Amino acid sequence: MHLPPPRGPLSAWLNDRLSGGDGERTIEVAASGPPFADDDLQLALWVAYELQYRGFDEVDPDYQWDPDIIAFRAELERPWIDWLEATCRVRPTDQPVAAQLRALVDADDGPRLAPYLRRHATTEQFRQFVLNRSVYQLKEADPHSFGIPRLDGAAKAALVEIEADEYGGGRPERMHSELFRTTMRWLGLDDSYGSYVPVVPAVTLAVSNVMSLFAVHRRWTAALLGHLAALEMTSTLPNRQYAAGATRLGASQAQARYFTEHVEADAVHEQVAAHDLCGSYVRQHPDAIGDVLFGARCSLAVDNLFAEQLLTEWKVSARYLRRADSAAC
């Protein structure tokens, strides 16, 4: 994967640094509006985090631990964390953590993206959805796997159980990222890792960046587990609807298998994540319950912003087409 083109001074400085430039950084980090919608900030964060994953073809691997880049990443994270804390912090109750996670999920009333994709989406809209989701889905289990060496006992076993399924149980063709590639090819999309990072909006990058924030910092281990729990607990019904939408648009069983696989697997993962993973972790670390809930709420909030972005774009496009048709008449 190559470095994506910059979208402003922050990502431009980082690209220059990763390309061997040694110029002094004079630009200060400041979000332009809400951090989740700041293209420059989110792209710079995504590039900085990617150094901890696969890196870039033209970038020396030693930049992973470059002190200037690490310091720059910390500055980029500051407005992002401040916004997440202000928006998503949850006050724990006396209930078990699994019950509190269930209450968070049940109370969430985000945009109805999955029902729209099931009943109304055109092939092009479904293609746009899959294109955007590819930024995360092609590395689906990787961020949460950072948590494995930080856990022990029942919590560790639970996370390994979930992640083993995500990686296909040892069968490469069953890896969820590979199943997603089949869906991408059905829609005529480039299924190479990171291919659409240059074109997706900031909020799509934010979906990945909130996971990577929790993944690369040991301080946020509890939030990483809560984030995964929320994903698993909100997966079964939407994926059933995504599968129905894909089938309506002509997908074969194999082309829709990514979605149908999650309907079955995540019905089990939901219980493992809430009870065995988060429940065990909180029993070991009672003071961490607030961060577990925080991570879950971050997952729900950022995913809702992503859904709202797509639905808003599609509504605007529909109004434009209706006006064009009226003018033609």
mmCIF file of C-alpha atoms in Angstrom:
data_model
loop_
_atom_site.group_PDB
_atom_site.id
_atom_site.type_symbol
_atom_site.label_atom_id
_atom_site.label_comp_id
_atom_site.label_asym_id
_atom_site.label_seq_id
_atom_site.Cartn_x
_atom_site.Cartn_y
_atom_site.Cartn_z
ATOM 1 C CA MET A 1 0.000 0.000 0.000
ATOM 2 C CA HIS A 2 1.206 3.500 -0.852
ATOM 3 C CA LEU A 3 0.867 6.618 1.259
ATOM 4 C CA PRO A 4 -2.504 8.262 0.530
ATOM 5 C CA PRO A 5 -2.402 11.833 -0.801
ATOM 6 C CA PRO A 6 -2.560 14.440 1.978
ATOM 7 C CA ARG A 7 -5.737 16.367 2.713
ATOM 8 C CA GLY A 8 -4.211 19.326 4.541
ATOM 9 C CA PRO A 9 -1.127 20.524 6.408
ATOM 10 C CA LEU A 10 -1.201 17.813 9.095
ATOM 11 C CA SER A 11 -1.251 14.841 6.721
ATOM 12 C CA ALA A 12 1.118 16.711 4.367
ATOM 13 C CA TRP A 13 3.750 17.092 7.112
ATOM 14 C CA LEU A 14 3.393 13.432 8.088
ATOM 15 C CA ASN A 15 3.716 12.254 4.486
ATOM 16 C CA ASP A 16 6.802 14.403 4.043
ATOM 17 C CA ARG A 17 8.355 13.041 7.223
ATOM 18 C CA LEU A 18 7.634 9.444 6.205
ATOM 19 C CA SER A 19 9.160 10.139 2.782
ATOM 20 C CA GLY A 20 12.460 11.177 4.344
ATOM 21 C CA GLY A 21 11.897 14.869 4.879
ATOM 22 C CA ASP A 22 13.574 16.417 7.903
ATOM 23 C CA GLY A 23 11.921 19.834 7.937
ATOM 24 C CA GLU A 24 10.880 21.264 11.292
ATOM 25 C CA ARG A 25 7.181 21.023 12.018
ATOM 26 C CA THR A 26 5.615 24.447 12.445
ATOM 27 C CA ILE A 27 1.960 23.504 11.984
ATOM 28 C CA GLU A 28 -0.025 23.112 15.211
ATOM 29 C CA VAL A 29 -2.653 20.443 15.632
ATOM 30 C CA ALA A 30 -6.152 21.853 15.881
ATOM 31 C CA ALA A 31 -9.339 20.209 14.695
ATOM 32 C CA SER A 32 -11.346 22.070 12.089
ATOM 33 C CA GLY A 33 -14.838 21.513 13.472
ATOM 34 C CA PRO A 34 -15.820 18.165 15.003
ATOM 35 C CA PRO A 35 -12.772 15.865 14.937
ATOM 36 C CA PHE A 36 -14.721 12.989 13.379
ATOM 37 C CA ALA A 37 -15.412 15.185 10.322
ATOM 38 C CA ASP A 38 -11.927 16.674 9.946
ATOM 39 C CA ASP A 39 -10.427 15.066 6.834
ATOM 40 C CA ASP A 40 -6.885 16.226 7.524
ATOM 41 C CA LEU A 41 -6.864 15.158 11.167
ATOM 42 C CA GLN A 42 -8.452 11.739 10.567
ATOM 43 C CA LEU A 43 -6.208 10.939 7.600
ATOM 44 C CA ALA A 44 -3.078 11.908 9.533
ATOM 45 C CA LEU A 45 -4.227 9.716 12.425
ATOM 46 C CA TRP A 46 -4.992 6.816 10.095
ATOM 47 C CA VAL A 47 -1.542 7.015 8.489
ATOM 48 C CA ALA A 48 0.173 7.276 11.886
ATOM 49 C CA TYR A 49 -1.733 4.250 13.188
ATOM 50 C CA GLU A 50 -1.090 2.228 10.035
ATOM 51 C CA LEU A 51 2.603 2.238 10.927
ATOM 52 C CA GLN A 52 1.615 -0.182 13.722
ATOM 53 C CA TYR A 53 -0.104 -2.506 11.232
ATOM 54 C CA ARG A 54 1.275 -3.131 7.730
ATOM 55 C CA GLY A 55 2.961 0.170 6.970
ATOM 56 C CA PHE A 56 3.511 1.571 3.487
ATOM 57 C CA ASP A 57 5.528 0.310 0.555
ATOM 58 C CA GLU A 58 7.774 3.355 0.312
ATOM 59 C CA VAL A 59 8.209 3.967 4.057
ATOM 60 C CA ASP A 60 11.107 2.631 6.140
ATOM 61 C CA PRO A 61 9.665 0.296 8.825
ATOM 62 C CA ASP A 62 11.809 2.052 11.446
ATOM 63 C CA TYR A 63 9.459 5.046 11.255
ATOM 64 C CA GLN A 64 7.057 2.986 13.366
ATOM 65 C CA TRP A 65 8.942 4.209 16.442
ATOM 66 C CA ASP A 66 10.196 7.580 15.190
ATOM 67 C CA PRO A 67 9.997 9.899 18.253
ATOM 68 C CA ASP A 68 8.774 12.891 16.239
ATOM 69 C CA ILE A 69 5.967 10.860 14.653
ATOM 70 C CA ILE A 70 4.936 9.350 17.983
ATOM 71 C CA ALA A 71 4.820 12.846 19.510
ATOM 72 C CA PHE A 72 2.851 14.115 16.514
ATOM 73 C CA ARG A 73 0.372 11.236 16.833
ATOM 74 C CA ALA A 74 -0.152 12.096 20.500
ATOM 75 C CA GLU A 75 -1.021 15.670 19.505
ATOM 76 C CA LEU A 76 -3.427 14.427 16.849
ATOM 77 C CA GLU A 77 -5.095 12.188 19.408
ATOM 78 C CA ARG A 78 -5.720 14.966 21.913
ATOM 79 C CA PRO A 79 -8.742 16.648 20.230
ATOM 80 C CA TRP A 80 -10.037 13.232 19.166
ATOM 81 C CA ILE A 81 -9.935 11.869 22.720
ATOM 82 C CA ASP A 82 -11.417 15.081 24.119
ATOM 83 C CA TRP A 83 -14.370 14.787 21.756
ATOM 84 C CA LEU A 84 -14.891 11.096 22.505
ATOM 85 C CA GLU A 85 -14.751 11.728 26.253
ATOM 86 C CA ALA A 86 -17.220 14.600 26.023
ATOM 87 C CA THR A 87 -19.604 12.655 23.789
ATOM 88 C CA CYS A 88 -19.380 9.032 24.890
ATOM 89 C CA ARG A 89 -18.441 8.825 28.574
ATOM 90 C CA VAL A 90 -21.011 6.711 30.465
ATOM 91 C CA ARG A 91 -21.700 6.609 34.200
ATOM 92 C CA PRO A 92 -21.667 2.981 35.442
ATOM 93 C CA THR A 93 -24.471 1.541 37.569
ATOM 94 C CA ASP A 94 -24.482 -1.339 40.055
ATOM 95 C CA GLN A 95 -25.662 -3.846 37.446
ATOM 96 C CA PRO A 96 -23.312 -6.476 35.957
ATOM 97 C CA VAL A 97 -21.319 -5.121 33.056
ATOM 98 C CA ALA A 98 -23.077 -7.437 30.575
ATOM 99 C CA ALA A 99 -26.435 -5.969 31.593
ATOM 100 C CA GLN A 100 -25.094 -2.432 31.272
ATOM 101 C CA LEU A 101 -23.729 -3.187 27.813
ATOM 102 C CA ARG A 102 -27.107 -4.595 26.805
ATOM 103 C CA ALA A 103 -28.839 -1.459 28.104
ATOM 104 C CA LEU A 104 -26.471 0.746 26.066
ATOM 105 C CA VAL A 105 -27.109 -1.233 22.910
ATOM 106 C CA ASP A 106 -30.883 -1.360 23.421
ATOM 107 C CA ALA A 107 -31.050 2.389 24.076
ATOM 108 C CA ASP A 108 -29.132 3.245 20.918
ATOM 109 C CA ASP A 109 -31.423 4.741 18.300
ATOM 110 C CA GLY A 110 -29.085 5.469 15.427
ATOM 111 C CA PRO A 111 -29.815 5.967 11.726
ATOM 112 C CA ARG A 112 -31.514 3.000 10.080
ATOM 113 C CA LEU A 113 -28.826 2.155 7.543
ATOM 114 C CA ALA A 114 -29.317 -1.623 7.548
ATOM 115 C CA PRO A 115 -33.088 -1.496 6.839
ATOM 116 C CA TYR A 116 -32.436 0.951 4.007
ATOM 117 C CA LEU A 117 -29.825 -1.315 2.447
ATOM 118 C CA ARG A 118 -32.177 -4.262 2.779
ATOM 119 C CA ARG A 119 -35.199 -2.700 1.112
ATOM 120 C CA HIS A 120 -34.268 0.378 -0.906
ATOM 121 C CA ALA A 121 -30.571 0.662 -1.777
ATOM 122 C CA THR A 122 -29.551 0.642 -5.406
ATOM 123 C CA THR A 123 -26.581 -1.421 -6.493
ATOM 124 C CA GLU A 124 -24.492 1.748 -6.608
ATOM 125 C CA GLN A 125 -25.487 2.675 -3.058
ATOM 126 C CA PHE A 126 -24.694 -0.821 -1.812
ATOM 127 C CA ARG A 127 -21.378 -0.546 -3.633
ATOM 128 C CA GLN A 128 -20.645 2.741 -1.870
ATOM 129 C CA PHE A 129 -21.461 1.154 1.487
ATOM 130 C CA VAL A 130 -19.101 -1.773 0.869
ATOM 131 C CA LEU A 131 -16.384 0.533 -0.466
ATOM 132 C CA ASN A 132 -16.455 2.579 2.727
ATOM 133 C CA ARG A 133 -16.621 -0.438 4.998
ATOM 134 C CA SER A 134 -13.593 -1.998 3.290
ATOM 135 C CA VAL A 135 -11.269 0.417 5.098
ATOM 136 C CA TYR A 136 -12.058 -1.445 8.320
ATOM 137 C CA GLN A 137 -13.325 -4.835 7.145
ATOM 138 C CA LEU A 138 -10.092 -5.780 5.362
ATOM 139 C CA LYS A 139 -8.322 -5.565 8.729
ATOM 140 C CA GLU A 140 -11.389 -6.606 10.691
ATOM 141 C CA ALA A 141 -9.932 -8.484 13.647
ATOM 142 C CA ASP A 142 -6.521 -6.840 13.770
ATOM 143 C CA PRO A 143 -7.166 -3.882 16.129
ATOM 144 C CA HIS A 144 -8.894 -5.985 18.772
ATOM 145 C CA SER A 145 -6.157 -8.618 18.609
ATOM 146 C CA PHE A 146 -3.816 -6.063 20.189
ATOM 147 C CA GLY A 147 -5.680 -6.810 23.416
ATOM 148 C CA ILE A 148 -4.693 -10.494 23.580
ATOM 149 C CA PRO A 149 -1.232 -10.081 25.190
ATOM 150 C CA ARG A 150 -2.685 -7.658 27.764
ATOM 151 C CA LEU A 151 -5.175 -10.159 29.175
ATOM 152 C CA ASP A 152 -5.042 -13.381 31.119
ATOM 153 C CA GLY A 153 -7.390 -16.095 32.331
ATOM 154 C CA ALA A 154 -10.983 -16.243 31.146
ATOM 155 C CA ALA A 155 -10.893 -12.820 29.471
ATOM 156 C CA LYS A 156 -7.924 -13.818 27.335
ATOM 157 C CA ALA A 157 -9.527 -17.126 26.366
ATOM 158 C CA ALA A 158 -12.745 -15.327 25.377
ATOM 159 C CA LEU A 159 -10.953 -12.806 23.167
ATOM 160 C CA VAL A 160 -8.937 -15.560 21.478
ATOM 161 C CA GLU A 161 -12.166 -17.500 20.849
ATOM 162 C CA ILE A 162 -13.765 -14.524 19.120
ATOM 163 C CA GLU A 163 -10.686 -13.593 17.125
ATOM 164 C CA ALA A 164 -10.068 -17.181 16.004
ATOM 165 C CA ASP A 165 -13.472 -17.154 14.305
ATOM 166 C CA GLU A 166 -12.714 -13.789 12.700
ATOM 167 C CA TYR A 167 -9.535 -15.288 11.237
ATOM 168 C CA GLY A 168 -11.405 -18.265 9.819
ATOM 169 C CA GLY A 169 -10.489 -20.861 12.419
ATOM 170 C CA GLY A 170 -7.229 -21.589 10.623
ATOM 171 C CA ARG A 171 -8.787 -21.743 7.145
ATOM 172 C CA PRO A 172 -7.604 -18.792 5.015
ATOM 173 C CA GLU A 173 -10.616 -18.899 2.711
ATOM 174 C CA ARG A 174 -12.932 -18.511 5.732
ATOM 175 C CA MET A 175 -11.187 -15.435 7.134
ATOM 176 C CA HIS A 176 -13.787 -12.695 7.358
ATOM 177 C CA SER A 177 -11.573 -10.281 5.464
ATOM 178 C CA GLU A 178 -11.417 -12.810 2.602
ATOM 179 C CA LEU A 179 -15.185 -13.265 2.620
ATOM 180 C CA PHE A 180 -15.512 -9.495 2.386
ATOM 181 C CA ARG A 181 -13.184 -9.460 -0.609
ATOM 182 C CA THR A 182 -15.608 -11.777 -2.399
ATOM 183 C CA THR A 183 -18.388 -9.252 -1.783
ATOM 184 C CA MET A 184 -16.162 -6.450 -3.069
ATOM 185 C CA ARG A 185 -15.364 -8.321 -6.266
ATOM 186 C CA TRP A 186 -19.085 -8.926 -6.875
ATOM 187 C CA LEU A 187 -19.518 -5.153 -6.874
ATOM 188 C CA GLY A 188 -16.527 -4.515 -9.124
ATOM 189 C CA LEU A 189 -14.403 -3.000 -6.361
ATOM 190 C CA ASP A 190 -10.656 -3.162 -5.867
ATOM 191 C CA ASP A 191 -10.178 -5.605 -2.989
ATOM 192 C CA SER A 192 -6.577 -4.687 -2.170
ATOM 193 C CA TYR A 193 -5.861 -3.553 1.369
ATOM 194 C CA GLY A 194 -6.351 0.188 1.915
ATOM 195 C CA SER A 195 -7.178 0.926 -1.720
ATOM 196 C CA TYR A 196 -10.047 3.305 -0.882
ATOM 197 C CA VAL A 197 -8.418 5.266 1.935
ATOM 198 C CA PRO A 198 -7.670 8.165 -0.466
ATOM 199 C CA VAL A 199 -11.347 8.660 -1.353
ATOM 200 C CA VAL A 200 -13.440 7.886 1.736
ATOM 201 C CA PRO A 201 -14.698 10.698 4.019
ATOM 202 C CA ALA A 202 -13.248 11.529 7.416
ATOM 203 C CA VAL A 203 -15.961 9.686 9.341
ATOM 204 C CA THR A 204 -15.080 6.420 7.580
ATOM 205 C CA LEU A 205 -11.483 6.827 8.721
ATOM 206 C CA ALA A 206 -12.793 7.668 12.201
ATOM 207 C CA VAL A 207 -14.482 4.252 12.411
ATOM 208 C CA SER A 208 -11.054 2.644 12.110
ATOM 209 C CA ASN A 209 -9.225 5.287 14.114
ATOM 210 C CA VAL A 210 -11.279 4.849 17.272
ATOM 211 C CA MET A 211 -10.391 1.146 17.241
ATOM 212 C CA SER A 212 -6.730 1.863 16.609
ATOM 213 C CA LEU A 213 -6.645 4.458 19.388
ATOM 214 C CA PHE A 214 -7.790 1.816 21.852
ATOM 215 C CA ALA A 215 -5.581 -0.857 20.268
ATOM 216 C CA VAL A 216 -2.188 0.836 20.382
ATOM 217 C CA HIS A 217 -2.528 2.238 23.920
ATOM 218 C CA ARG A 218 -2.434 -0.203 26.821
ATOM 219 C CA ARG A 219 -4.185 2.478 28.880
ATOM 220 C CA TRP A 220 -7.311 1.904 26.743
ATOM 221 C CA THR A 221 -7.451 -1.906 26.978
ATOM 222 C CA ALA A 222 -10.821 -1.886 28.762
ATOM 223 C CA ALA A 223 -12.259 0.459 26.133
ATOM 224 C CA LEU A 224 -10.987 -1.865 23.403
ATOM 225 C CA LEU A 225 -12.908 -4.759 24.957
ATOM 226 C CA GLY A 226 -16.070 -2.691 25.324
ATOM 227 C CA HIS A 227 -15.751 -1.565 21.727
ATOM 228 C CA LEU A 228 -15.552 -5.160 20.532
ATOM 229 C CA ALA A 229 -18.513 -6.149 22.702
ATOM 230 C CA ALA A 230 -20.668 -3.413 21.176
ATOM 231 C CA LEU A 231 -19.698 -4.521 17.671
ATOM 232 C CA GLU A 232 -20.628 -8.113 18.394
ATOM 233 C CA MET A 233 -23.864 -7.176 20.170
ATOM 234 C CA THR A 234 -25.066 -5.045 17.245
ATOM 235 C CA SER A 235 -24.008 -7.335 14.423
ATOM 236 C CA THR A 236 -26.548 -10.110 13.949
ATOM 237 C CA LEU A 237 -29.655 -8.194 12.855
ATOM 238 C CA PRO A 238 -27.871 -5.639 10.612
ATOM 239 C CA ASN A 239 -25.900 -8.373 8.858
ATOM 240 C CA ARG A 240 -29.092 -10.338 8.255
ATOM 241 C CA GLN A 241 -30.485 -7.192 6.597
ATOM 242 C CA TYR A 242 -27.286 -6.560 4.623
ATOM 243 C CA ALA A 243 -27.460 -10.143 3.354
ATOM 244 C CA ALA A 244 -31.090 -9.678 2.302
ATOM 245 C CA GLY A 245 -30.206 -6.454 0.511
ATOM 246 C CA ALA A 246 -27.277 -8.039 -1.297
ATOM 247 C CA THR A 247 -29.443 -10.984 -2.355
ATOM 248 C CA ARG A 248 -32.163 -8.606 -3.578
ATOM 249 C CA LEU A 249 -29.543 -6.937 -5.767
ATOM 250 C CA GLY A 250 -28.384 -10.224 -7.271
ATOM 251 C CA ALA A 251 -25.591 -11.441 -5.000
ATOM 252 C CA SER A 252 -24.981 -15.165 -4.946
ATOM 253 C CA GLN A 253 -24.734 -17.152 -1.738
ATOM 254 C CA ALA A 254 -20.947 -16.869 -1.858
ATOM 255 C CA GLN A 255 -21.064 -13.140 -2.586
ATOM 256 C CA ALA A 256 -23.319 -12.534 0.425
ATOM 257 C CA ARG A 257 -21.521 -15.004 2.697
ATOM 258 C CA TYR A 258 -19.629 -12.306 4.588
ATOM 259 C CA PHE A 259 -22.944 -11.063 5.947
ATOM 260 C CA THR A 260 -24.575 -14.442 6.528
ATOM 261 C CA GLU A 261 -21.449 -15.681 8.316
ATOM 262 C CA HIS A 262 -21.803 -12.838 10.825
ATOM 263 C CA VAL A 263 -25.455 -13.634 11.449
ATOM 264 C CA GLU A 264 -24.469 -17.050 12.763
ATOM 265 C CA ALA A 265 -21.088 -16.310 14.343
ATOM 266 C CA ASP A 266 -21.989 -13.091 16.131
ATOM 267 C CA ALA A 267 -25.062 -14.559 17.798
ATOM 268 C CA VAL A 268 -22.519 -16.598 19.762
ATOM 269 C CA HIS A 269 -19.862 -13.888 19.937
ATOM 270 C CA GLU A 270 -22.362 -11.499 21.514
ATOM 271 C CA GLN A 271 -22.627 -13.671 24.610
ATOM 272 C CA VAL A 272 -18.916 -14.436 24.755
ATOM 273 C CA ALA A 273 -17.983 -10.750 24.432
ATOM 274 C CA ALA A 274 -20.458 -9.431 27.007
ATOM 275 C CA HIS A 275 -20.167 -12.134 29.660
ATOM 276 C CA ASP A 276 -16.906 -14.041 29.209
ATOM 277 C CA LEU A 277 -14.735 -11.204 27.904
ATOM 278 C CA CYS A 278 -16.001 -8.005 29.512
ATOM 279 C CA GLY A 279 -17.541 -9.730 32.521
ATOM 280 C CA SER A 280 -14.328 -11.579 33.343
ATOM 281 C CA TYR A 281 -12.189 -8.514 32.780
ATOM 282 C CA VAL A 282 -14.297 -6.338 35.083
ATOM 283 C CA ARG A 283 -14.228 -9.003 37.775
ATOM 284 C CA GLN A 284 -10.435 -8.821 37.591
ATOM 285 C CA HIS A 285 -10.379 -5.013 37.246
ATOM 286 C CA PRO A 286 -13.505 -3.552 38.903
ATOM 287 C CA ASP A 287 -12.380 0.040 38.336
ATOM 288 C CA ALA A 288 -12.270 -0.536 34.571
ATOM 289 C CA ILE A 289 -16.033 -0.790 34.090
ATOM 290 C CA GLY A 290 -16.339 2.867 33.115
ATOM 291 C CA ASP A 291 -13.802 2.441 30.325
ATOM 292 C CA VAL A 292 -15.515 -0.741 29.083
ATOM 293 C CA LEU A 293 -18.781 1.180 28.750
ATOM 294 C CA PHE A 294 -16.942 4.142 27.233
ATOM 295 C CA GLY A 295 -15.472 1.928 24.520
ATOM 296 C CA ALA A 296 -18.867 0.447 23.762
ATOM 297 C CA ARG A 297 -20.478 3.860 23.510
ATOM 298 C CA CYS A 298 -17.686 5.080 21.218
ATOM 299 C CA SER A 299 -18.362 2.141 18.909
ATOM 300 C CA LEU A 300 -22.072 2.947 18.732
ATOM 301 C CA ALA A 301 -21.608 6.706 18.347
ATOM 302 C CA VAL A 302 -19.012 6.650 15.573
ATOM 303 C CA ASP A 303 -20.846 3.940 13.652
ATOM 304 C CA ASN A 304 -24.014 6.037 13.845
ATOM 305 C CA LEU A 305 -22.118 9.008 12.412
ATOM 306 C CA PHE A 306 -20.912 6.811 9.562
ATOM 307 C CA ALA A 307 -24.472 5.629 8.846
ATOM 308 C CA GLU A 308 -25.800 9.181 8.971
ATOM 309 C CA GLN A 309 -23.156 10.312 6.470
ATOM 310 C CA LEU A 310 -24.172 7.697 3.904
ATOM 311 C CA LEU A 311 -27.924 8.137 4.343
ATOM 312 C CA THR A 312 -27.617 11.925 4.085
ATOM 313 C CA GLU A 313 -25.584 11.655 0.887
ATOM 314 C CA TRP A 314 -28.147 9.313 -0.630
ATOM 315 C CA LYS A 315 -31.075 11.550 0.325
ATOM 316 C CA VAL A 316 -29.376 14.581 -1.224
ATOM 317 C CA SER A 317 -28.670 12.601 -4.400
ATOM 318 C CA ALA A 318 -32.296 11.437 -4.575
ATOM 319 C CA ARG A 319 -33.590 15.011 -4.241
ATOM 320 C CA TYR A 320 -31.204 16.140 -6.963
ATOM 321 C CA LEU A 321 -32.386 13.388 -9.307
ATOM 322 C CA ARG A 322 -36.049 14.200 -8.643
ATOM 323 C CA ARG A 323 -35.426 17.870 -9.421
ATOM 324 C CA ALA A 324 -33.537 16.934 -12.588
ATOM 325 C CA ASP A 325 -36.411 14.694 -13.691
ATOM 326 C CA SER A 326 -38.933 17.469 -13.008
ATOM 327 C CA ALA A 327 -36.877 19.968 -14.985
ATOM 328 C CA ALA A 328 -36.643 17.541 -17.897
ATOM 329 C CA CYS A 329 -40.421 17.256 -17.979
#
